[in-house]
Amino acid sequence: MPVNHAAENVLGTIGTICWTIQVIPQVIKSYREKSTEGLSAWLMFLWAFSGLFLGVYVVVRDINIPLILQPELFTALAALSWAQCLYYGQKKSKLLVALSYLSFMSLFAGIQVGLVFAFRASPNERALQAFGILSAVIISLGLVPQYVEIWKRKELMRGPTGISMLFMAVDMGGGLFSCLSLVFKPKFDGVAAATYLAVVILDGVIVIAALILNPRAKKRRERQVSDPETLGSIPPKPAEKDTQTTATHLPVEP
């Protein structure tokens, strides 16, 4: 593939925009519904944490400006969604949540700046590659709790609670465009590409799971409504006898 700096920057900018705005639908959704049910707090925390390593990697590599900005903006928004999980999901106080968010971002910025200067002062190719690989590993690990959440519920929580499918779609688009931008660089960066492709593949698994499990869950709920006895969770009350009549009891509807 020929070197094309214009294509590299355009695709990188699209990827950055996607990864900048991708969490916004989820943040708005959680705020409007005052709930993060179905959304794993660990997913958002680990994604925010992964930005530390990816940010150091792309800055030291000097990949391109859009992809340098990308992990910084992504981390800020992912950390904000994590803070919402603390507030709405775990019922932490506003003060504690605000301090947690500000402390995380302050530590993130300070450590990242220190590591960038350290790498530039004393280059270490293996350590730098390890940072790039570690970011991909953490992003992948971040989705494990979400997979567990889906497995427990036998569906992907959407609608008024859970994960925004728009969030997942934009996230996949960001990873794809970011990876494509690397194709037009003078030297293809395989480590960075692996990080972006990991997001596309792992998000894709969640989308496929939603397409398979959600229709099944809908049918399961419809069967429960049509046949309340399938619920089997609420036993009938004992019959009350009086001198003239004996009450009969119907199954208690949910």
Tab-separated table of N, CA and C in Angstrom, residues 49-188:
chain	number	residue	atom	x	y	z
A	49	PHE	N	-8.358	2.716	32.019
A	49	PHE	CA	-6.990	2.417	32.444
A	49	PHE	C	-6.100	2.053	31.254
A	50	SER	N	-6.665	1.379	30.259
A	50	SER	CA	-5.880	0.974	29.089
A	50	SER	C	-5.343	2.181	28.326
A	51	GLY	N	-6.047	3.303	28.434
A	51	GLY	CA	-5.605	4.507	27.731
A	51	GLY	C	-4.246	4.998	28.188
A	52	LEU	N	-3.864	4.683	29.427
A	52	LEU	CA	-2.554	5.076	29.936
A	52	LEU	C	-1.447	4.470	29.072
A	53	PHE	N	-1.540	3.176	28.809
A	53	PHE	CA	-0.490	2.472	28.063
A	53	PHE	C	-0.549	2.787	26.568
A	54	LEU	N	-1.769	2.836	26.029
A	54	LEU	CA	-1.893	3.168	24.609
A	54	LEU	C	-1.459	4.612	24.356
A	55	GLY	N	-1.783	5.502	25.299
A	55	GLY	CA	-1.386	6.900	25.151
A	55	GLY	C	0.122	7.062	25.118
A	56	VAL	N	0.826	6.389	26.028
A	56	VAL	CA	2.290	6.441	26.037
A	56	VAL	C	2.845	5.888	24.728
A	57	TYR	N	2.284	4.789	24.276
A	57	TYR	CA	2.787	4.124	23.060
A	57	TYR	C	2.666	5.033	21.839
A	58	VAL	N	1.470	5.612	21.617
A	58	VAL	CA	1.267	6.406	20.394
A	58	VAL	C	2.026	7.725	20.446
A	59	VAL	N	2.214	8.297	21.643
A	59	VAL	CA	2.962	9.552	21.753
A	59	VAL	C	4.441	9.319	21.455
A	60	VAL	N	5.020	8.298	22.061
A	60	VAL	CA	6.433	8.009	21.841
A	60	VAL	C	6.679	7.587	20.394
A	61	ARG	N	5.761	6.831	19.823
A	61	ARG	CA	5.865	6.415	18.426
A	61	ARG	C	5.609	7.569	17.457
A	62	ASP	N	4.928	8.590	17.954
A	62	ASP	CA	4.556	9.748	17.126
A	62	ASP	C	3.784	9.271	15.890
A	63	ILE	N	2.746	8.476	16.127
A	63	ILE	CA	2.001	7.849	15.032
A	63	ILE	C	1.339	8.899	14.141
A	64	ASN	N	0.384	9.613	14.643
A	64	ASN	CA	-0.179	10.798	13.985
A	64	ASN	C	-1.031	11.516	15.015
A	65	ILE	N	-1.287	12.801	14.782
A	65	ILE	CA	-1.951	13.625	15.797
A	65	ILE	C	-3.331	13.084	16.180
A	66	PRO	N	-4.184	12.700	15.207
A	66	PRO	CA	-5.498	12.177	15.617
A	66	PRO	C	-5.399	10.959	16.533
A	67	LEU	N	-4.494	10.037	16.215
A	67	LEU	CA	-4.387	8.829	17.041
A	67	LEU	C	-3.680	9.104	18.363
A	68	ILE	N	-2.935	10.205	18.450
A	68	ILE	CA	-2.332	10.603	19.722
A	68	ILE	C	-3.405	11.165	20.662
A	69	LEU	N	-4.344	11.926	20.086
A	69	LEU	CA	-5.413	12.500	20.899
A	69	LEU	C	-6.427	11.447	21.346
A	70	GLN	N	-6.552	10.411	20.540
A	70	GLN	CA	-7.605	9.419	20.742
A	70	GLN	C	-7.645	8.787	22.135
A	71	PRO	N	-6.539	8.195	22.626
A	71	PRO	CA	-6.624	7.537	23.945
A	71	PRO	C	-6.878	8.513	25.094
A	72	GLU	N	-6.460	9.773	24.924
A	72	GLU	CA	-6.679	10.751	25.994
A	72	GLU	C	-8.175	11.064	26.138
A	73	LEU	N	-8.820	11.324	25.000
A	73	LEU	CA	-10.248	11.646	25.026
A	73	LEU	C	-11.076	10.419	25.427
A	74	PHE	N	-10.671	9.259	24.920
A	74	PHE	CA	-11.379	8.021	25.238
A	74	PHE	C	-11.318	7.731	26.733
A	75	THR	N	-10.153	7.916	27.321
A	75	THR	CA	-9.993	7.659	28.756
A	75	THR	C	-10.877	8.583	29.584
A	76	ALA	N	-10.928	9.866	29.220
A	76	ALA	CA	-11.731	10.823	29.985
A	76	ALA	C	-13.206	10.426	29.987
A	77	LEU	N	-13.716	9.986	28.831
A	77	LEU	CA	-15.132	9.630	28.740
A	77	LEU	C	-15.421	8.267	29.370
A	78	ALA	N	-14.510	7.303	29.171
A	78	ALA	CA	-14.712	5.990	29.786
A	78	ALA	C	-14.685	6.112	31.310
A	79	ALA	N	-13.797	6.953	31.824
A	79	ALA	CA	-13.731	7.171	33.277
A	79	ALA	C	-15.008	7.843	33.783
A	80	LEU	N	-15.587	8.723	32.952
A	80	LEU	CA	-16.841	9.376	33.332
A	80	LEU	C	-17.968	8.347	33.422
A	81	SER	N	-18.010	7.413	32.467
A	81	SER	CA	-19.022	6.360	32.511
A	81	SER	C	-18.806	5.451	33.726
A	82	TRP	N	-17.538	5.197	34.046
A	82	TRP	CA	-17.224	4.420	35.256
A	82	TRP	C	-17.739	5.145	36.504
A	83	ALA	N	-17.557	6.473	36.533
A	83	ALA	CA	-18.044	7.258	37.667
A	83	ALA	C	-19.563	7.156	37.779
A	84	GLN	N	-20.253	7.116	36.639
A	84	GLN	CA	-21.706	6.935	36.675
A	84	GLN	C	-22.083	5.583	37.273
A	85	CYS	N	-21.280	4.566	36.955
A	85	CYS	CA	-21.540	3.243	37.548
A	85	CYS	C	-21.411	3.293	39.063
A	86	LEU	N	-20.431	4.051	39.548
A	86	LEU	CA	-20.269	4.192	40.990
A	86	LEU	C	-21.466	4.914	41.609
A	87	TYR	N	-21.965	5.942	40.929
A	87	TYR	CA	-23.030	6.768	41.487
A	87	TYR	C	-24.396	6.095	41.373
A	88	TYR	N	-24.749	5.652	40.152
A	88	TYR	CA	-26.075	5.067	39.941
A	88	TYR	C	-26.136	3.596	40.358
A	89	GLY	N	-25.075	2.855	40.046
A	89	GLY	CA	-25.100	1.424	40.312
A	89	GLY	C	-24.742	1.056	41.734
A	90	GLN	N	-23.677	1.688	42.272
A	90	GLN	CA	-23.206	1.341	43.613
A	90	GLN	C	-23.645	2.336	44.683
A	91	LYS	N	-24.389	3.353	44.261
A	91	LYS	CA	-24.987	4.337	45.179
A	91	LYS	C	-23.946	5.071	46.035
A	92	LYS	N	-22.797	5.366	45.438
A	92	LYS	CA	-21.794	6.162	46.143
A	92	LYS	C	-22.227	7.632	46.151
A	93	SER	N	-21.691	8.392	47.084
A	93	SER	CA	-22.069	9.803	47.179
A	93	SER	C	-21.471	10.603	46.022
A	94	LYS	N	-22.090	11.740	45.722
A	94	LYS	CA	-21.594	12.593	44.641
A	94	LYS	C	-20.170	13.060	44.919
A	95	LEU	N	-19.887	13.398	46.176
A	95	LEU	CA	-18.564	13.879	46.534
A	95	LEU	C	-17.512	12.802	46.300
A	96	LEU	N	-17.795	11.575	46.738
A	96	LEU	CA	-16.844	10.475	46.563
A	96	LEU	C	-16.627	10.170	45.089
A	97	VAL	N	-17.702	10.195	44.318
A	97	VAL	CA	-17.592	9.917	42.879
A	97	VAL	C	-16.762	10.998	42.190
A	98	ALA	N	-17.018	12.259	42.523
A	98	ALA	CA	-16.274	13.362	41.914
A	98	ALA	C	-14.788	13.277	42.265
A	99	LEU	N	-14.492	12.975	43.526
A	99	LEU	CA	-13.093	12.842	43.943
A	99	LEU	C	-12.424	11.655	43.258
A	100	SER	N	-13.163	10.574	43.081
A	100	SER	CA	-12.619	9.386	42.424
A	100	SER	C	-12.271	9.696	40.971
A	101	TYR	N	-13.157	10.406	40.299
A	101	TYR	CA	-12.921	10.747	38.895
A	101	TYR	C	-11.728	11.689	38.743
A	102	LEU	N	-11.700	12.739	39.551
A	102	LEU	CA	-10.615	13.723	39.461
A	102	LEU	C	-9.274	13.101	39.857
A	103	SER	N	-9.280	12.237	40.862
A	103	SER	CA	-8.039	11.571	41.273
A	103	SER	C	-7.524	10.649	40.185
A	104	PHE	N	-8.429	9.908	39.569
A	104	PHE	CA	-8.035	8.998	38.493
A	104	PHE	C	-7.419	9.768	37.334
A	105	MET	N	-8.077	10.838	36.903
A	105	MET	CA	-7.583	11.595	35.754
A	105	MET	C	-6.262	12.301	36.073
A	106	SER	N	-6.110	12.775	37.303
A	106	SER	CA	-4.862	13.438	37.695
A	106	SER	C	-3.699	12.451	37.705
A	107	LEU	N	-3.933	11.270	38.292
A	107	LEU	CA	-2.894	10.238	38.295
A	107	LEU	C	-2.577	9.774	36.883
A	108	PHE	N	-3.597	9.617	36.075
A	108	PHE	CA	-3.431	9.206	34.679
A	108	PHE	C	-2.511	10.183	33.945
A	109	ALA	N	-2.814	11.486	34.070
A	109	ALA	CA	-2.026	12.496	33.357
A	109	ALA	C	-0.584	12.531	33.865
A	110	GLY	N	-0.414	12.520	35.186
A	110	GLY	CA	0.924	12.612	35.749
A	110	GLY	C	1.805	11.419	35.381
A	111	ILE	N	1.237	10.216	35.509
A	111	ILE	CA	2.013	9.007	35.188
A	111	ILE	C	2.341	8.952	33.705
A	112	GLN	N	1.394	9.317	32.865
A	112	GLN	CA	1.630	9.255	31.420
A	112	GLN	C	2.721	10.235	30.990
A	113	VAL	N	2.662	11.445	31.482
A	113	VAL	CA	3.693	12.426	31.137
A	113	VAL	C	5.070	11.943	31.591
A	114	GLY	N	5.135	11.406	32.815
A	114	GLY	CA	6.406	10.902	33.323
A	114	GLY	C	6.958	9.763	32.481
A	115	LEU	N	6.094	8.847	32.065
A	115	LEU	CA	6.534	7.718	31.248
A	115	LEU	C	6.985	8.158	29.860
A	116	VAL	N	6.305	9.123	29.269
A	116	VAL	CA	6.702	9.625	27.941
A	116	VAL	C	8.099	10.236	28.011
A	117	PHE	N	8.349	11.055	29.009
A	117	PHE	CA	9.683	11.658	29.166
A	117	PHE	C	10.734	10.585	29.426
A	118	ALA	N	10.369	9.560	30.204
A	118	ALA	CA	11.317	8.490	30.511
A	118	ALA	C	11.694	7.722	29.247
A	119	PHE	N	10.722	7.411	28.407
A	119	PHE	CA	10.998	6.680	27.173
A	119	PHE	C	11.826	7.518	26.201
A	120	ARG	N	11.552	8.808	26.146
A	120	ARG	CA	12.312	9.665	25.229
A	120	ARG	C	13.740	9.878	25.721
A	121	ALA	N	13.904	9.929	27.026
A	121	ALA	CA	15.255	10.113	27.566
A	121	ALA	C	16.081	8.842	27.437
A	122	SER	N	15.414	7.692	27.583
A	122	SER	CA	16.132	6.416	27.508
A	122	SER	C	15.287	5.421	26.725
A	123	PRO	N	15.360	5.456	25.385
A	123	PRO	CA	14.513	4.599	24.546
A	123	PRO	C	14.706	3.111	24.866
A	124	ASN	N	13.589	2.409	24.925
A	124	ASN	CA	13.605	0.967	25.180
A	124	ASN	C	12.509	0.342	24.321
A	125	GLU	N	12.930	-0.210	23.184
A	125	GLU	CA	11.962	-0.701	22.208
A	125	GLU	C	11.085	-1.824	22.769
A	126	ARG	N	11.682	-2.746	23.477
A	126	ARG	CA	10.908	-3.859	24.012
A	126	ARG	C	9.878	-3.393	25.036
A	127	ALA	N	10.286	-2.487	25.893
A	127	ALA	CA	9.359	-1.969	26.906
A	127	ALA	C	8.220	-1.202	26.245
A	128	LEU	N	8.554	-0.446	25.193
A	128	LEU	CA	7.523	0.325	24.500
A	128	LEU	C	6.521	-0.607	23.814
A	129	GLN	N	7.020	-1.663	23.186
A	129	GLN	CA	6.126	-2.637	22.565
A	129	GLN	C	5.253	-3.322	23.617
A	130	ALA	N	5.836	-3.561	24.781
A	130	ALA	CA	5.065	-4.172	25.868
A	130	ALA	C	3.906	-3.266	26.275
A	131	PHE	N	4.126	-1.960	26.259
A	131	PHE	CA	3.054	-1.018	26.591
A	131	PHE	C	1.921	-1.121	25.570
A	132	GLY	N	2.305	-1.195	24.288
A	132	GLY	CA	1.289	-1.312	23.255
A	132	GLY	C	0.495	-2.598	23.383
A	133	ILE	N	1.184	-3.694	23.645
A	133	ILE	CA	0.513	-4.989	23.808
A	133	ILE	C	-0.356	-4.992	25.060
A	134	LEU	N	0.162	-4.379	26.143
A	134	LEU	CA	-0.578	-4.350	27.397
A	134	LEU	C	-1.899	-3.602	27.250
A	135	SER	N	-1.897	-2.548	26.448
A	135	SER	CA	-3.144	-1.806	26.238
A	135	SER	C	-4.192	-2.694	25.581
A	136	ALA	N	-3.764	-3.504	24.592
A	136	ALA	CA	-4.699	-4.423	23.919
A	136	ALA	C	-5.208	-5.477	24.893
A	137	VAL	N	-4.324	-5.978	25.756
A	137	VAL	CA	-4.719	-7.008	26.732
A	137	VAL	C	-5.741	-6.441	27.722
A	138	ILE	N	-5.498	-5.222	28.202
A	138	ILE	CA	-6.409	-4.617	29.188
A	138	ILE	C	-7.765	-4.327	28.562
A	139	ILE	N	-7.764	-3.836	27.310
A	139	ILE	CA	-9.031	-3.594	26.611
A	139	ILE	C	-9.812	-4.899	26.495
A	140	SER	N	-9.098	-5.975	26.168
A	140	SER	CA	-9.753	-7.278	26.033
A	140	SER	C	-10.289	-7.762	27.378
A	141	LEU	N	-9.481	-7.623	28.429
A	141	LEU	CA	-9.913	-8.039	29.765
A	141	LEU	C	-11.121	-7.225	30.233
A	142	GLY	N	-11.179	-5.965	29.795
A	142	GLY	CA	-12.286	-5.114	30.203
A	142	GLY	C	-13.636	-5.641	29.756
A	143	LEU	N	-13.639	-6.374	28.638
A	143	LEU	CA	-14.899	-6.909	28.133
A	143	LEU	C	-15.319	-8.209	28.817
A	144	VAL	N	-14.397	-8.849	29.537
A	144	VAL	CA	-14.733	-10.109	30.210
A	144	VAL	C	-15.877	-9.920	31.206
A	145	PRO	N	-15.852	-8.898	32.097
A	145	PRO	CA	-16.984	-8.719	33.015
A	145	PRO	C	-18.300	-8.493	32.277
A	146	GLN	N	-18.231	-7.824	31.098
A	146	GLN	CA	-19.453	-7.611	30.334
A	146	GLN	C	-19.973	-8.919	29.764
A	147	TYR	N	-19.063	-9.780	29.338
A	147	TYR	CA	-19.473	-11.111	28.879
A	147	TYR	C	-20.146	-11.882	30.020
A	148	VAL	N	-19.583	-11.768	31.217
A	148	VAL	CA	-20.160	-12.446	32.384
A	148	VAL	C	-21.564	-11.907	32.663
A	149	GLU	N	-21.707	-10.590	32.547
A	149	GLU	CA	-23.016	-9.953	32.763
A	149	GLU	C	-24.043	-10.478	31.768
A	150	ILE	N	-23.631	-10.608	30.517
A	150	ILE	CA	-24.533	-11.130	29.481
A	150	ILE	C	-24.883	-12.586	29.772
A	151	TRP	N	-23.888	-13.362	30.188
A	151	TRP	CA	-24.113	-14.781	30.476
A	151	TRP	C	-25.087	-14.954	31.642
A	152	LYS	N	-24.950	-14.137	32.682
A	152	LYS	CA	-25.840	-14.245	33.841
A	152	LYS	C	-27.281	-13.906	33.465
A	153	ARG	N	-27.446	-12.888	32.621
A	153	ARG	CA	-28.793	-12.438	32.257
A	153	ARG	C	-29.368	-13.178	31.054
A	154	LYS	N	-28.496	-13.913	30.351
A	154	LYS	CA	-28.901	-14.630	29.133
A	154	LYS	C	-29.410	-13.671	28.058
A	155	GLU	N	-28.967	-12.427	28.126
A	155	GLU	CA	-29.313	-11.442	27.108
A	155	GLU	C	-28.456	-10.200	27.336
A	156	LEU	N	-28.429	-9.333	26.318
A	156	LEU	CA	-27.745	-8.053	26.454
A	156	LEU	C	-28.775	-7.024	26.854
A	157	MET	N	-28.604	-6.437	28.033
A	157	MET	CA	-29.551	-5.443	28.513
A	157	MET	C	-29.477	-4.208	27.636
A	158	ARG	N	-30.632	-3.835	27.050
A	158	ARG	CA	-30.703	-2.638	26.224
A	158	ARG	C	-31.917	-1.835	26.660
A	159	GLY	N	-32.418	-0.988	25.751
A	159	GLY	CA	-33.604	-0.209	26.075
A	159	GLY	C	-33.310	0.778	27.187
A	160	PRO	N	-34.171	0.827	28.213
A	160	PRO	CA	-33.986	1.820	29.262
A	160	PRO	C	-32.794	1.552	30.164
A	161	THR	N	-32.293	0.307	30.158
A	161	THR	CA	-31.129	0.020	30.983
A	161	THR	C	-30.103	-0.728	30.152
A	162	GLY	N	-28.890	-0.830	30.677
A	162	GLY	CA	-27.874	-1.640	30.017
A	162	GLY	C	-27.020	-0.876	29.033
A	163	ILE	N	-26.523	-1.602	28.009
A	163	ILE	CA	-25.573	-1.048	27.060
A	163	ILE	C	-26.285	-0.454	25.854
A	164	SER	N	-25.803	0.672	25.399
A	164	SER	CA	-26.307	1.282	24.168
A	164	SER	C	-25.673	0.583	22.971
A	165	MET	N	-26.507	0.093	22.041
A	165	MET	CA	-25.979	-0.554	20.851
A	165	MET	C	-25.288	0.456	19.947
A	166	LEU	N	-25.728	1.724	20.019
A	166	LEU	CA	-25.039	2.772	19.266
A	166	LEU	C	-23.610	2.916	19.770
A	167	PHE	N	-23.443	2.801	21.086
A	167	PHE	CA	-22.110	2.841	21.697
A	167	PHE	C	-21.219	1.746	21.120
A	168	MET	N	-21.756	0.526	21.022
A	168	MET	CA	-20.968	-0.589	20.513
A	168	MET	C	-20.624	-0.396	19.040
A	169	ALA	N	-21.589	0.088	18.250
A	169	ALA	CA	-21.368	0.266	16.812
A	169	ALA	C	-20.301	1.330	16.546
A	170	VAL	N	-20.387	2.449	17.263
A	170	VAL	CA	-19.405	3.525	17.069
A	170	VAL	C	-18.025	3.082	17.550
A	171	ASP	N	-18.003	2.295	18.626
A	171	ASP	CA	-16.733	1.773	19.141
A	171	ASP	C	-16.050	0.897	18.090
A	172	MET	N	-16.812	0.028	17.456
A	172	MET	CA	-16.257	-0.819	16.409
A	172	MET	C	-15.761	0.016	15.229
A	173	GLY	N	-16.528	1.029	14.858
A	173	GLY	CA	-16.112	1.905	13.762
A	173	GLY	C	-14.817	2.633	14.069
A	174	GLY	N	-14.666	3.078	15.321
A	174	GLY	CA	-13.433	3.761	15.720
A	174	GLY	C	-12.226	2.866	15.596
A	175	GLY	N	-12.362	1.624	16.042
A	175	GLY	CA	-11.253	0.681	15.934
A	175	GLY	C	-10.906	0.374	14.489
A	176	LEU	N	-11.939	0.224	13.644
A	176	LEU	CA	-11.710	-0.110	12.234
A	176	LEU	C	-11.006	1.023	11.492
A	177	PHE	N	-11.493	2.249	11.638
A	177	PHE	CA	-10.887	3.384	10.933
A	177	PHE	C	-9.474	3.668	11.450
A	178	SER	N	-9.269	3.493	12.738
A	178	SER	CA	-7.931	3.709	13.299
A	178	SER	C	-6.942	2.704	12.725
A	179	CYS	N	-7.391	1.462	12.594
A	179	CYS	CA	-6.531	0.428	12.027
A	179	CYS	C	-6.227	0.722	10.552
A	180	LEU	N	-7.239	1.154	9.807
A	180	LEU	CA	-7.039	1.467	8.383
A	180	LEU	C	-6.060	2.619	8.191
A	181	SER	N	-6.061	3.575	9.125
A	181	SER	CA	-5.149	4.715	8.983
A	181	SER	C	-3.689	4.272	9.043
A	182	LEU	N	-3.428	3.178	9.768
A	182	LEU	CA	-2.057	2.685	9.892
A	182	LEU	C	-1.543	2.089	8.583
A	183	VAL	N	-2.460	1.668	7.717
A	183	VAL	CA	-2.072	1.059	6.444
A	183	VAL	C	-1.323	2.056	5.565
A	184	PHE	N	-1.649	3.337	5.702
A	184	PHE	CA	-1.068	4.363	4.832
A	184	PHE	C	0.172	5.016	5.424
A	185	LYS	N	0.650	4.505	6.557
A	185	LYS	CA	1.893	5.013	7.127
A	185	LYS	C	3.094	4.424	6.377
A	186	PRO	N	4.244	5.107	6.447
A	186	PRO	CA	5.445	4.542	5.819
A	186	PRO	C	5.784	3.154	6.349
A	187	LYS	N	5.512	2.939	7.652
A	187	LYS	CA	5.757	1.633	8.255
A	187	LYS	C	4.542	1.236	9.075
A	188	PHE	N	3.947	0.102	8.711
A	188	PHE	CA	2.744	-0.370	9.392
A	188	PHE	C	3.077	-0.762	10.832
